[in-house]
Short mmCIF file of C-alpha atoms in Angstrom, two decimals:
data_model
loop_
_atom_site.label_atom_id
_atom_site.label_comp_id
_atom_site.label_asym_id
_atom_site.label_seq_id
_atom_site.Cartn_x
_atom_site.Cartn_y
_atom_site.Cartn_z
CA MET A 21 -13.19 -14.56 14.86
CA LYS A 22 -10.39 -16.72 13.51
CA VAL A 23 -7.83 -14.80 11.49
CA ALA A 24 -4.80 -15.91 9.46
CA ILE A 25 -1.75 -14.05 8.22
CA VAL A 26 0.05 -15.61 5.26
CA GLY A 27 3.61 -14.33 4.99
CA ALA A 28 3.81 -13.54 8.68
CA SER A 29 7.58 -13.10 8.77
CA GLY A 30 7.79 -10.42 6.08
CA ALA A 31 7.72 -6.66 6.65
CA VAL A 32 3.99 -6.42 5.87
CA GLY A 33 3.20 -9.57 7.84
CA GLN A 34 4.89 -8.10 10.90
CA GLU A 35 2.95 -4.88 10.39
CA PHE A 36 -0.28 -6.89 10.33
CA LEU A 37 0.54 -8.19 13.81
CA ARG A 38 1.10 -4.67 15.15
CA ILE A 39 -1.96 -3.11 13.48
CA LEU A 40 -4.39 -5.87 14.49
CA ASP A 41 -3.26 -5.36 18.08
CA GLU A 42 -3.23 -1.55 17.99
CA ARG A 43 -6.71 -1.33 16.50
CA ASP A 44 -8.13 -3.97 18.87
CA PHE A 45 -9.31 -6.05 15.93
CA PRO A 46 -11.56 -8.85 17.24
CA VAL A 47 -9.25 -11.87 16.99
CA ASP A 48 -10.19 -14.92 19.04
CA GLU A 49 -7.56 -17.06 17.37
CA LEU A 50 -4.66 -16.02 15.14
CA VAL A 51 -2.95 -18.47 12.80
CA LEU A 52 0.34 -17.62 11.11
CA PHE A 53 1.57 -19.20 7.88
CA GLY A 54 4.89 -18.95 6.11
CA SER A 55 7.43 -20.61 3.85
CA GLU A 56 9.76 -23.45 4.79
CA ARG A 57 12.30 -20.80 5.77
CA SER A 58 10.01 -19.09 8.29
CA ALA A 59 7.97 -22.09 9.49
CA GLY A 60 8.69 -22.74 13.15
CA THR A 61 9.46 -19.10 13.94
CA LYS A 62 7.49 -17.81 16.91
CA TYR A 63 5.88 -14.40 17.35
CA THR A 64 4.02 -12.93 20.30
CA PHE A 65 0.52 -11.53 19.79
CA ARG A 66 -1.42 -10.14 22.75
CA GLY A 67 0.75 -12.00 25.20
CA LYS A 68 0.50 -15.36 23.44
CA GLU A 69 3.34 -17.00 21.55
CA ILE A 70 2.28 -18.26 18.11
CA GLU A 71 4.37 -20.53 15.91
CA VAL A 72 4.41 -20.00 12.14
CA ARG A 73 2.96 -22.97 10.29
CA LEU A 74 4.18 -24.14 6.90
CA LEU A 75 1.81 -22.97 4.17
CA ARG A 76 0.69 -26.05 2.25
CA HIS A 77 -2.17 -27.30 0.14
CA GLY A 78 -5.07 -28.84 2.04
CA ASP A 79 -7.78 -27.78 4.44
CA ASP A 80 -5.83 -25.63 6.93
CA PHE A 81 -8.16 -22.69 6.23
CA ARG A 82 -11.40 -24.59 6.90
CA ASP A 83 -12.39 -22.58 10.02
CA ILE A 84 -10.64 -19.30 9.24
CA ASP A 85 -12.87 -16.26 8.69
CA ILE A 86 -10.37 -13.77 7.23
CA ALA A 87 -6.93 -14.38 5.76
CA PHE A 88 -4.52 -11.52 5.16
CA THR A 89 -2.06 -12.66 2.50
CA SER A 90 1.25 -10.97 1.82
CA ALA A 91 3.64 -13.59 0.50
CA GLY A 92 3.96 -12.53 -3.13
CA ALA A 93 1.83 -12.90 -6.23
CA GLY A 94 3.00 -16.41 -7.04
CA THR A 95 2.07 -17.72 -3.62
CA SER A 96 -1.29 -15.95 -3.70
CA ARG A 97 -2.18 -17.50 -7.05
CA GLU A 98 -1.03 -20.95 -6.00
CA PHE A 99 -2.93 -21.05 -2.71
CA ALA A 100 -6.02 -18.91 -3.45
CA ASP A 101 -8.30 -21.92 -3.92
CA ASP A 102 -7.06 -23.54 -0.70
CA ILE A 103 -7.63 -20.32 1.23
CA THR A 104 -11.10 -19.50 -0.09
CA ARG A 105 -12.53 -23.01 -0.51
CA PHE A 106 -14.39 -23.05 2.79
CA GLY A 107 -15.66 -19.45 2.78
CA THR A 108 -12.60 -17.62 4.10
CA VAL A 109 -12.36 -14.02 2.91
CA MET A 110 -8.92 -13.57 1.35
CA ILE A 111 -7.61 -9.99 1.49
CA ASP A 112 -4.57 -10.14 -0.74
CA ASN A 113 -1.71 -7.67 -0.66
CA SER A 114 0.01 -8.90 -3.83
CA SER A 115 -0.49 -7.86 -7.45
CA ALA A 116 -1.93 -11.26 -8.37
CA PHE A 117 -5.61 -10.37 -8.72
CA ARG A 118 -5.79 -6.57 -8.75
CA MET A 119 -6.97 -6.16 -12.31
CA ASP A 120 -9.18 -9.28 -12.46
CA ASP A 121 -12.76 -8.26 -13.25
CA ASP A 122 -14.19 -10.60 -10.60
CA VAL A 123 -11.91 -9.36 -7.80
CA PRO A 124 -12.68 -5.98 -6.16
CA LEU A 125 -9.76 -3.59 -5.69
CA VAL A 126 -10.52 -1.60 -2.56
CA VAL A 127 -9.43 1.50 -0.68
CA PRO A 128 -12.09 2.01 2.02
CA GLU A 129 -11.98 5.82 1.82
CA CYS A 130 -12.90 5.56 -1.87
CA ASN A 131 -14.90 2.41 -2.66
CA ALA A 132 -15.53 0.32 0.47
CA ALA A 133 -18.79 -1.12 -0.88
CA ASP A 134 -16.93 -2.78 -3.75
CA ALA A 135 -15.64 -5.28 -1.18
CA LEU A 136 -19.14 -6.73 -0.84
CA LYS A 137 -19.06 -8.12 -4.40
CA ARG A 138 -16.35 -10.78 -4.41
CA PRO A 139 -17.46 -13.88 -6.34
CA ARG A 140 -14.12 -15.60 -5.80
CA GLY A 141 -13.90 -14.71 -2.11
CA ILE A 142 -10.89 -12.50 -2.82
CA ILE A 143 -10.43 -8.76 -2.21
CA ALA A 144 -7.30 -7.17 -3.62
CA ASN A 145 -5.27 -4.56 -1.79
CA PRO A 146 -3.94 -1.99 -4.31
CA ASN A 147 -0.37 -0.95 -4.88
CA CYS A 148 0.99 1.25 -2.10
CA THR A 149 1.56 4.36 -4.23
CA THR A 150 -1.93 4.07 -5.71
CA ILE A 151 -3.56 3.71 -2.28
CA MET A 152 -2.00 6.87 -0.90
CA MET A 153 -2.74 8.88 -4.03
CA VAL A 154 -6.41 7.91 -4.38
CA VAL A 155 -7.07 8.64 -0.70
CA CYS A 156 -6.10 12.23 -1.58
CA LEU A 157 -7.80 12.33 -4.98
CA GLN A 158 -11.19 11.26 -3.65
CA PRO A 159 -12.04 14.50 -1.75
CA ILE A 160 -11.08 16.56 -4.82
CA GLU A 161 -13.13 14.30 -7.10
CA GLU A 162 -16.14 15.13 -4.93
CA ILE A 163 -15.65 18.83 -5.74
CA SER A 164 -14.92 18.50 -9.46
CA HIS A 165 -14.24 15.48 -11.68
CA ILE A 166 -10.53 14.81 -12.15
CA LYS A 167 -9.65 14.43 -15.82
CA ARG A 168 -5.89 13.90 -15.74
CA ILE A 169 -3.30 12.94 -13.14
CA ARG A 170 0.44 13.34 -13.34
CA VAL A 171 2.51 12.01 -10.49
CA ALA A 172 6.15 11.52 -9.55
CA SER A 173 6.74 9.13 -6.66
CA TYR A 174 9.70 9.09 -4.30
CA GLN A 175 9.64 5.57 -2.88
CA SER A 176 11.70 4.40 0.07
CA ALA A 177 13.75 1.24 0.35
CA SER A 178 11.09 -0.44 2.48
CA GLY A 179 8.85 -0.67 -0.58
CA ALA A 180 11.09 -3.53 -1.68
CA GLY A 181 10.84 -5.33 1.65
CA ALA A 182 12.74 -5.79 4.88
CA ALA A 183 15.83 -7.14 3.12
CA ALA A 184 15.99 -4.01 0.96
CA MET A 185 15.93 -1.82 4.06
CA ASP A 186 18.81 -3.86 5.46
CA GLU A 187 20.71 -3.50 2.18
CA LEU A 188 20.40 0.29 2.19
CA GLN A 189 21.74 0.48 5.74
CA GLN A 190 24.53 -1.94 4.85
CA GLN A 191 25.51 0.20 1.85
CA TYR A 192 25.86 3.28 4.04
CA ARG A 193 28.04 1.31 6.48
CA GLU A 194 30.22 0.04 3.65
CA ILE A 195 30.65 3.52 2.19
CA ILE A 196 31.67 4.94 5.57
CA GLU A 197 33.97 2.06 6.50
CA GLU A 198 35.36 0.98 3.10
CA GLY A 199 34.72 3.91 0.78
CA GLU A 200 32.27 2.14 -1.51
CA ALA A 201 29.04 0.15 -1.44
CA LYS A 202 29.69 -3.52 -2.20
CA THR A 203 26.28 -5.00 -1.38
CA ILE A 204 24.01 -4.45 -4.39
CA ASP A 205 21.36 -7.13 -4.64
CA LYS A 206 17.81 -5.88 -4.10
CA PHE A 207 18.14 -2.92 -6.47
CA ALA A 208 19.61 -2.56 -9.96
CA HIS A 209 22.11 0.01 -8.70
CA GLN A 210 23.53 1.38 -5.47
CA LEU A 211 20.73 3.18 -3.62
CA ALA A 212 22.75 4.90 -0.88
CA TYR A 213 23.44 8.54 -1.85
CA ASN A 214 21.48 7.91 -5.03
CA VAL A 215 18.05 7.82 -6.65
CA ILE A 216 17.01 5.14 -9.16
CA PRO A 217 14.37 6.08 -11.76
CA GLN A 218 13.05 2.53 -11.97
CA ILE A 219 10.65 0.54 -9.80
CA ASP A 220 9.67 -2.88 -11.17
CA VAL A 221 10.31 -4.00 -14.74
CA PHE A 222 9.97 -1.90 -17.88
CA GLN A 223 6.98 -2.41 -20.16
CA PRO A 224 6.95 -2.09 -23.99
CA ASN A 225 5.64 1.50 -23.74
CA GLY A 226 8.68 2.64 -21.73
CA TYR A 227 6.82 2.84 -18.43
CA THR A 228 7.57 0.44 -15.59
CA LYS A 229 5.05 -2.03 -14.23
CA GLU A 230 4.78 0.09 -11.08
CA GLU A 231 3.89 3.16 -13.14
CA MET A 232 1.26 1.26 -15.11
CA LYS A 233 -0.25 -0.03 -11.87
CA MET A 234 -1.00 3.57 -10.93
CA PHE A 235 -2.71 4.13 -14.29
CA HIS A 236 -4.94 1.05 -14.22
CA GLU A 237 -5.61 0.74 -10.49
CA THR A 238 -6.70 4.37 -10.09
CA ARG A 239 -9.33 3.92 -12.78
CA LYS A 240 -10.67 0.72 -11.21
CA ILE A 241 -10.78 2.00 -7.62
CA MET A 242 -12.32 5.38 -8.38
CA HIS A 243 -14.55 4.17 -11.24
CA THR A 244 -13.12 6.96 -13.33
CA ASP A 245 -11.98 7.66 -16.87
CA ALA A 246 -9.08 9.76 -15.58
CA ARG A 247 -5.68 8.92 -17.04
CA CYS A 248 -2.62 8.82 -14.80
CA SER A 249 0.92 9.34 -16.06
CA ALA A 250 3.49 8.34 -13.46
CA MET A 251 7.25 8.42 -12.92
CA CYS A 252 8.22 6.15 -10.03
CA VAL A 253 11.62 6.68 -8.41
CA ARG A 254 13.41 4.80 -5.64
CA VAL A 255 15.05 7.14 -3.13
CA SER A 256 17.38 6.49 -0.22
CA SER A 257 14.93 7.13 2.59
CA LEU A 258 14.35 4.07 4.74
CA ARG A 259 10.59 4.07 5.17
CA SER A 260 7.53 6.00 3.86
CA HIS A 261 6.82 6.97 0.28
CA SER A 262 6.17 10.48 -1.01
CA GLU A 263 4.51 11.75 -4.19
CA SER A 264 4.25 14.99 -6.15
CA VAL A 265 0.81 15.06 -7.76
CA TRP A 266 -0.58 17.32 -10.50
CA ILE A 267 -4.27 17.03 -11.37
CA GLU A 268 -6.53 18.65 -13.94
CA THR A 269 -10.20 19.01 -12.96
CA GLU A 270 -13.22 19.78 -15.12
CA SER A 271 -13.75 23.09 -13.31
CA PRO A 272 -11.20 25.07 -11.30
CA VAL A 273 -10.67 24.08 -7.66
CA SER A 274 -9.16 26.75 -5.44
CA VAL A 275 -6.32 26.11 -3.04
CA GLU A 276 -8.65 26.96 -0.16
CA GLN A 277 -11.28 24.48 -1.38
CA ALA A 278 -8.68 21.75 -1.74
CA GLN A 279 -7.15 22.40 1.68
CA ALA A 280 -10.57 22.31 3.33
CA ALA A 281 -11.42 19.07 1.53
CA PHE A 282 -8.14 17.44 2.57
CA ALA A 283 -8.55 18.58 6.17
CA ALA A 284 -12.06 17.10 6.39
CA ALA A 285 -11.36 13.83 4.59
CA PRO A 286 -10.88 10.53 6.46
CA GLY A 287 -7.34 9.19 6.44
CA ILE A 288 -5.67 12.51 5.60
CA THR A 289 -3.74 14.95 7.77
CA LEU A 290 -3.13 18.39 6.26
CA GLU A 291 0.32 19.82 7.01
CA ASP A 292 0.51 22.86 4.80
CA ASP A 293 2.27 25.92 6.23
CA PRO A 294 5.28 26.48 3.96
CA SER A 295 6.00 29.93 5.41
CA ASN A 296 6.98 28.10 8.60
CA LEU A 297 8.62 25.21 6.71
CA VAL A 298 5.76 22.85 7.57
CA TYR A 299 5.11 20.11 5.01
CA PRO A 300 5.08 16.30 5.13
CA MET A 301 8.34 14.38 5.06
CA PRO A 302 8.96 10.62 5.17
CA LEU A 303 11.08 10.97 8.29
CA ASP A 304 7.96 12.18 10.11
CA THR A 305 5.24 10.11 8.42
CA ALA A 306 6.91 6.73 9.05
CA GLY A 307 4.85 4.71 11.50
CA LYS A 308 1.76 6.92 11.07
CA ASP A 309 -1.61 5.78 9.75
CA ASP A 310 -2.73 8.82 7.77
CA VAL A 311 -1.57 10.12 4.42
CA PHE A 312 -0.08 13.58 5.02
CA VAL A 313 -0.67 16.35 2.47
CA GLY A 314 1.00 19.73 2.00
CA ARG A 315 2.31 22.26 -0.52
CA VAL A 316 -1.15 22.65 -2.08
CA ARG A 317 -0.86 25.10 -5.00
CA LYS A 318 -2.49 26.11 -8.23
CA ASP A 319 -0.78 24.63 -11.28
CA LEU A 320 0.87 27.53 -13.12
CA ALA A 321 0.62 25.61 -16.40
CA ASP A 322 -3.12 24.83 -16.22
CA ASP A 323 -6.05 27.05 -15.17
CA CYS A 324 -7.94 23.93 -14.02
CA GLY A 325 -4.83 22.43 -12.47
CA LEU A 326 -3.88 21.80 -8.86
CA THR A 327 -0.70 20.34 -7.44
CA PHE A 328 0.16 18.96 -4.01
CA TRP A 329 2.68 16.85 -2.14
CA LEU A 330 1.89 13.77 -0.05
CA SER A 331 3.81 11.40 2.17
CA GLY A 332 2.74 8.25 3.97
CA ASP A 333 3.92 4.99 5.43
CA GLN A 334 3.50 2.49 2.61
CA ILE A 335 3.84 -0.51 4.93
CA ARG A 336 0.92 0.76 7.00
CA LYS A 337 -1.65 2.63 4.87
CA GLY A 338 0.03 1.43 1.71
CA ALA A 339 -0.35 -2.22 2.71
CA ALA A 340 -1.30 -3.72 6.08
CA LEU A 341 -3.50 -0.92 7.44
CA ASN A 342 -5.57 -0.67 4.25
CA ALA A 343 -6.19 -4.44 4.35
CA VAL A 344 -7.25 -4.32 8.01
CA GLN A 345 -9.56 -1.39 7.27
CA ILE A 346 -11.22 -3.49 4.56
CA ALA A 347 -11.78 -6.25 7.12
CA GLU A 348 -13.13 -3.73 9.63
CA TYR A 349 -15.64 -2.53 7.03
CA LEU A 350 -16.79 -6.10 6.36
CA LEU A 351 -17.30 -6.66 10.08
CA LYS A 352 -19.17 -3.36 10.42
CA VAL A 353 -21.69 -4.31 7.74
CA GLY A 354 -21.90 -7.93 8.91
CA ASP A 355 -20.40 -9.43 5.76
CA VAL A 356 -18.00 -12.01 7.15
CA LYS A 357 -18.87 -15.72 7.37
CA ARG A 358 -17.97 -16.67 10.93
CA GLY A 359 -16.44 -20.06 11.72
#
């Protein structure tokens, strides 16, 4: 099995290296690609030092079975034909192809089989907030159809990349040492000691692109007519996103039913004991694979409503882990063209 990572030096690319190793993914040869800035950098994988190659047009992907791409939508669009030309399966972490009709958008806990129908050789990895939410919606959907979803996200600095994490830490240092944050580059405003009610650019309807991703991607992944209204907020935690979710189902779902469904579902850990102050927090979910769920309650404003809180590491399950799980599914069902 010959595997490539495109964007190896980024936060998600580095997570790919860790997850492939941790999960003992069958890699006989690993090839790393990057920009001119990262080409020549060396990383160690399973005791072997690997140098990042410059990503360029040509036939560098001729013998590669699976390529994990996480170098931005522009790069994915530009190099998709080069990557897939010889039968490589491209599992793309950008927003480039998510809503294309001929590209499956996959969360294995919800719609793994969609990955088998990929006429362009591309499988899209959804947005991080969508991934974590639909993992939790799926077990409820199996009890009663979800009609409406309302969600507020609390997204950490790492959602904007490694440089954004560095900026948040730098802002705190500047505030402590100089009395004010002077480094404001990755976000529209100072993030330290603040929350910013904007992630991505605003659309004509007043929602941001990130919020509209949750609307459209949820419908595609879950094959549902449910509508999702989202408010996405950047918060000053370093890593792991959290979400408050309100859902309306066709028939009432009890708290006990929902808790049992969450506890039994793959990819979810139930932490729901508020009397003992037990509930998921990003400080604890960072570095973990599962999506953690707690504070499951009936919605006081809707007899068919349920509300819950979730938190998960968006670099792992929200990005690299989900992509690797897609690849693991393809290997399990024998749907990867080897060599």
